[in-house]
Amino acid sequence: MLEHSLTVRSHAADAPQEVWVFGYGSIIWRPDFEFVEQRVGFVRGWKRRFYQGSTDHRGVPGRPGRVVTLLPEAETHCWGVAFRLNGDEAQKVLDALDQREQGGYERYWEPFQCRDGRVVQVLVYVAATDNPHYLGPAALPVMARQIVNAHGESGPNTEYLLRLAESLRHMNLHDDHVFDLERAVQNLLPQNRHGNVA
Ligand code: BEZ
């Protein structure tokens, strides 16, 4: 059984032996950990939103970037990619993910409906709304400007958004929130060539 340092809402006895991690953000296009297989599918009851602030990877303090988190919502689902970890390496990968996400994420076991019909239990990372970096909703043009103006140690915030949108499209997946934001950001990019967008 894996020992998790972060909150895992299911009982330890329910935790599955196979460890799958749900990718719904940068992990979709840059997993940067070893995995044995990956499957496209969705988790029910969650929606993806660019509401989590990033003051390290995609922004800096005072000018945070926006990255995705999940918000609970009945009657919806979030598409992404489940990665099955190598059993021997799983704890190391989870520790590295905790490190990468600065411990600001809670974890839940959720059923993941694969596109091929199979159901597996996945570990879902959620940046809760009471974490210190949470930015929450804003008008689309406001979020787009924040993203265009934010850069962090992993690169520009635009890369995070545009690569996520491109990856979803590549897998024939749709997400209105991501694609609306992508369009809003792309509309700003030419104006942004000579400095920050006001
Ligand atoms: C992501 O897909 O971006 C992600 C997945 C797990 C933990 C943190 C981020």
Short mmCIF file of C-alpha atoms in Angstrom, two decimals, residues 6-194:
data_model
loop_
_atom_site.label_atom_id
_atom_site.label_comp_id
_atom_site.label_asym_id
_atom_site.label_seq_id
_atom_site.Cartn_x
_atom_site.Cartn_y
_atom_site.Cartn_z
CA LEU A 6 -1.16 14.51 1.35
CA THR A 7 -4.87 14.22 1.90
CA VAL A 8 -6.38 11.18 0.23
CA ARG A 9 -10.11 11.21 0.82
CA SER A 10 -10.78 7.52 0.34
CA HIS A 11 -10.05 5.01 3.08
CA ALA A 12 -6.63 3.39 2.82
CA ALA A 13 -8.29 -0.03 2.58
CA ASP A 14 -10.08 1.14 -0.59
CA ALA A 15 -6.91 2.34 -2.31
CA PRO A 16 -6.24 0.20 -5.38
CA GLN A 17 -3.03 -1.75 -5.86
CA GLU A 18 -2.57 -0.44 -9.41
CA VAL A 19 -1.70 3.23 -9.32
CA TRP A 20 -3.12 5.42 -12.07
CA VAL A 21 -2.77 9.21 -12.03
CA PHE A 22 -5.29 11.45 -13.78
CA GLY A 23 -3.67 14.05 -16.07
CA TYR A 24 -5.87 16.99 -16.97
CA GLY A 25 -3.31 19.79 -17.30
CA SER A 26 0.37 19.94 -18.13
CA ILE A 27 0.74 16.26 -17.34
CA ILE A 28 -1.22 15.52 -20.51
CA TRP A 29 1.49 17.01 -22.71
CA ARG A 30 4.51 16.73 -20.40
CA PRO A 31 4.15 13.78 -18.03
CA ASP A 32 7.86 13.92 -17.01
CA PHE A 33 7.57 10.65 -15.06
CA GLU A 34 7.77 7.03 -16.13
CA PHE A 35 4.52 5.20 -16.77
CA VAL A 36 3.58 1.80 -18.15
CA GLU A 37 0.46 2.74 -20.10
CA GLN A 38 -1.87 5.63 -20.74
CA ARG A 39 -5.56 5.83 -21.54
CA VAL A 40 -7.87 8.62 -22.65
CA GLY A 41 -11.08 8.99 -20.69
CA PHE A 42 -12.89 11.07 -18.10
CA VAL A 43 -13.80 11.45 -14.44
CA ARG A 44 -17.38 12.32 -13.56
CA GLY A 45 -18.44 15.19 -11.30
CA TRP A 46 -15.45 17.46 -11.95
CA LYS A 47 -14.85 20.40 -14.29
CA ARG A 48 -11.46 21.78 -15.39
CA ARG A 49 -10.85 25.48 -14.73
CA PHE A 50 -7.86 27.87 -15.02
CA TYR A 51 -8.45 29.06 -11.47
CA GLN A 52 -5.23 28.01 -9.72
CA GLY A 53 -2.48 30.62 -9.44
CA SER A 54 1.12 29.73 -10.21
CA THR A 55 3.88 31.82 -8.71
CA ASP A 56 6.64 29.40 -9.63
CA HIS A 57 6.16 27.29 -12.78
CA ARG A 58 4.08 29.71 -14.88
CA GLY A 59 4.25 33.01 -13.03
CA VAL A 60 5.95 34.87 -10.21
CA PRO A 61 4.73 36.38 -6.96
CA GLY A 62 2.87 39.57 -7.81
CA ARG A 63 2.23 38.35 -11.35
CA PRO A 64 0.88 34.83 -10.97
CA GLY A 65 0.07 32.66 -13.93
CA ARG A 66 -3.07 30.59 -14.21
CA VAL A 67 -3.03 26.79 -14.32
CA VAL A 68 -5.82 24.28 -14.12
CA THR A 69 -7.52 22.75 -11.16
CA LEU A 70 -10.76 20.80 -10.88
CA LEU A 71 -13.98 22.00 -9.30
CA PRO A 72 -16.72 19.60 -8.26
CA GLU A 73 -19.88 19.87 -10.32
CA ALA A 74 -22.64 17.32 -10.66
CA GLU A 75 -23.79 16.30 -14.13
CA THR A 76 -20.46 17.06 -15.78
CA HIS A 77 -17.21 15.27 -16.47
CA CYS A 78 -13.62 16.14 -17.25
CA TRP A 79 -11.70 14.47 -20.06
CA GLY A 80 -8.02 13.75 -19.69
CA VAL A 81 -5.43 11.00 -19.69
CA ALA A 82 -4.86 8.32 -17.04
CA PHE A 83 -1.28 7.16 -16.60
CA ARG A 84 -0.53 3.82 -14.94
CA LEU A 85 2.61 4.06 -12.86
CA ASN A 86 5.23 1.38 -12.65
CA GLY A 87 4.49 -0.36 -9.30
CA ASP A 88 8.08 -0.14 -8.05
CA GLU A 89 8.38 3.52 -8.97
CA ALA A 90 4.89 4.69 -7.94
CA GLN A 91 5.79 6.12 -4.54
CA LYS A 92 8.73 8.01 -6.03
CA VAL A 93 6.51 9.49 -8.77
CA LEU A 94 3.82 10.54 -6.26
CA ASP A 95 6.46 12.14 -4.03
CA ALA A 96 7.83 14.01 -7.06
CA LEU A 97 4.33 15.17 -8.02
CA ASP A 98 3.77 16.42 -4.47
CA GLN A 99 7.04 18.28 -4.71
CA ARG A 100 6.22 19.67 -8.15
CA GLU A 101 2.82 20.89 -6.98
CA GLN A 102 4.24 22.31 -3.73
CA GLY A 103 1.87 20.27 -1.59
CA GLY A 104 -1.04 22.56 -2.49
CA TYR A 105 -3.14 19.81 -4.01
CA GLU A 106 -5.53 17.36 -2.36
CA ARG A 107 -5.86 13.86 -3.77
CA TYR A 108 -8.91 11.73 -4.37
CA TRP A 109 -9.45 8.26 -5.76
CA GLU A 110 -12.07 8.44 -8.50
CA PRO A 111 -13.36 6.02 -11.12
CA PHE A 112 -11.99 6.86 -14.57
CA GLN A 113 -14.04 5.87 -17.57
CA CYS A 114 -11.63 4.95 -20.37
CA ARG A 115 -12.69 5.72 -23.92
CA ASP A 116 -12.39 1.99 -24.64
CA GLY A 117 -14.99 1.16 -21.96
CA ARG A 118 -12.68 -0.01 -19.18
CA VAL A 119 -12.99 1.62 -15.73
CA VAL A 120 -9.94 2.11 -13.50
CA GLN A 121 -9.44 3.95 -10.21
CA VAL A 122 -7.30 7.07 -10.67
CA LEU A 123 -5.60 9.41 -8.27
CA VAL A 124 -6.97 12.90 -8.96
CA TYR A 125 -5.05 15.98 -7.79
CA VAL A 126 -7.24 18.97 -6.92
CA ALA A 127 -6.07 22.41 -5.84
CA ALA A 128 -8.76 23.22 -3.27
CA THR A 129 -10.40 26.64 -3.30
CA ASP A 130 -8.95 27.50 0.12
CA ASN A 131 -5.30 27.01 -0.88
CA PRO A 132 -3.19 30.19 -0.74
CA HIS A 133 -2.52 30.26 -4.51
CA TYR A 134 -6.13 29.84 -5.60
CA LEU A 135 -7.23 32.74 -7.83
CA GLY A 136 -10.74 31.64 -8.69
CA PRO A 137 -12.86 32.82 -11.58
CA ALA A 138 -12.50 36.10 -13.47
CA ALA A 139 -13.91 37.44 -16.72
CA LEU A 140 -12.46 35.70 -19.78
CA PRO A 141 -10.50 38.77 -21.03
CA VAL A 142 -9.02 39.26 -17.55
CA MET A 143 -7.84 35.66 -17.32
CA ALA A 144 -6.48 35.85 -20.88
CA ARG A 145 -4.44 38.99 -20.06
CA GLN A 146 -3.05 37.38 -16.91
CA ILE A 147 -1.95 34.36 -18.94
CA VAL A 148 -0.36 36.44 -21.69
CA ASN A 149 1.61 38.47 -19.15
CA ALA A 150 2.78 35.60 -16.93
CA HIS A 151 6.09 33.73 -17.16
CA GLY A 152 7.64 31.37 -14.64
CA GLU A 153 10.54 28.99 -14.22
CA SER A 154 8.89 26.42 -16.54
CA GLY A 155 8.22 29.01 -19.25
CA PRO A 156 5.42 31.26 -20.47
CA ASN A 157 1.91 30.71 -19.18
CA THR A 158 0.66 30.86 -22.79
CA GLU A 159 2.63 27.69 -23.55
CA TYR A 160 0.79 25.85 -20.77
CA LEU A 161 -2.62 26.88 -22.12
CA LEU A 162 -1.90 26.52 -25.84
CA ARG A 163 -0.25 23.11 -25.49
CA LEU A 164 -3.10 21.85 -23.34
CA ALA A 165 -5.67 23.03 -25.93
CA GLU A 166 -3.63 21.51 -28.75
CA SER A 167 -3.32 18.17 -26.93
CA LEU A 168 -7.05 17.99 -26.23
CA ARG A 169 -7.80 18.77 -29.87
CA HIS A 170 -5.29 16.15 -30.98
CA MET A 171 -7.19 13.53 -28.94
CA ASN A 172 -10.54 14.77 -30.33
CA LEU A 173 -11.55 16.01 -26.89
CA HIS A 174 -13.51 19.18 -26.32
CA ASP A 175 -13.48 21.63 -23.42
CA ASP A 176 -15.32 24.94 -23.88
CA HIS A 177 -13.50 26.64 -21.03
CA VAL A 178 -10.04 25.76 -22.39
CA PHE A 179 -10.90 26.55 -26.00
CA ASP A 180 -12.61 29.88 -25.15
CA LEU A 181 -9.55 30.91 -23.18
CA GLU A 182 -7.23 29.77 -25.97
CA ARG A 183 -9.14 31.96 -28.45
CA ALA A 184 -9.05 34.94 -26.08
CA VAL A 185 -5.29 34.54 -25.58
CA GLN A 186 -4.60 34.11 -29.29
CA ASN A 187 -6.49 37.36 -29.95
CA LEU A 188 -4.13 39.15 -27.59
CA LEU A 189 -0.85 37.70 -28.83
CA PRO A 190 -0.10 40.04 -31.79
CA GLN A 191 -0.73 43.08 -29.56
CA ASN A 192 1.63 41.65 -27.01
CA ARG A 193 4.76 41.62 -29.19
CA HIS A 194 6.10 44.91 -27.81
#
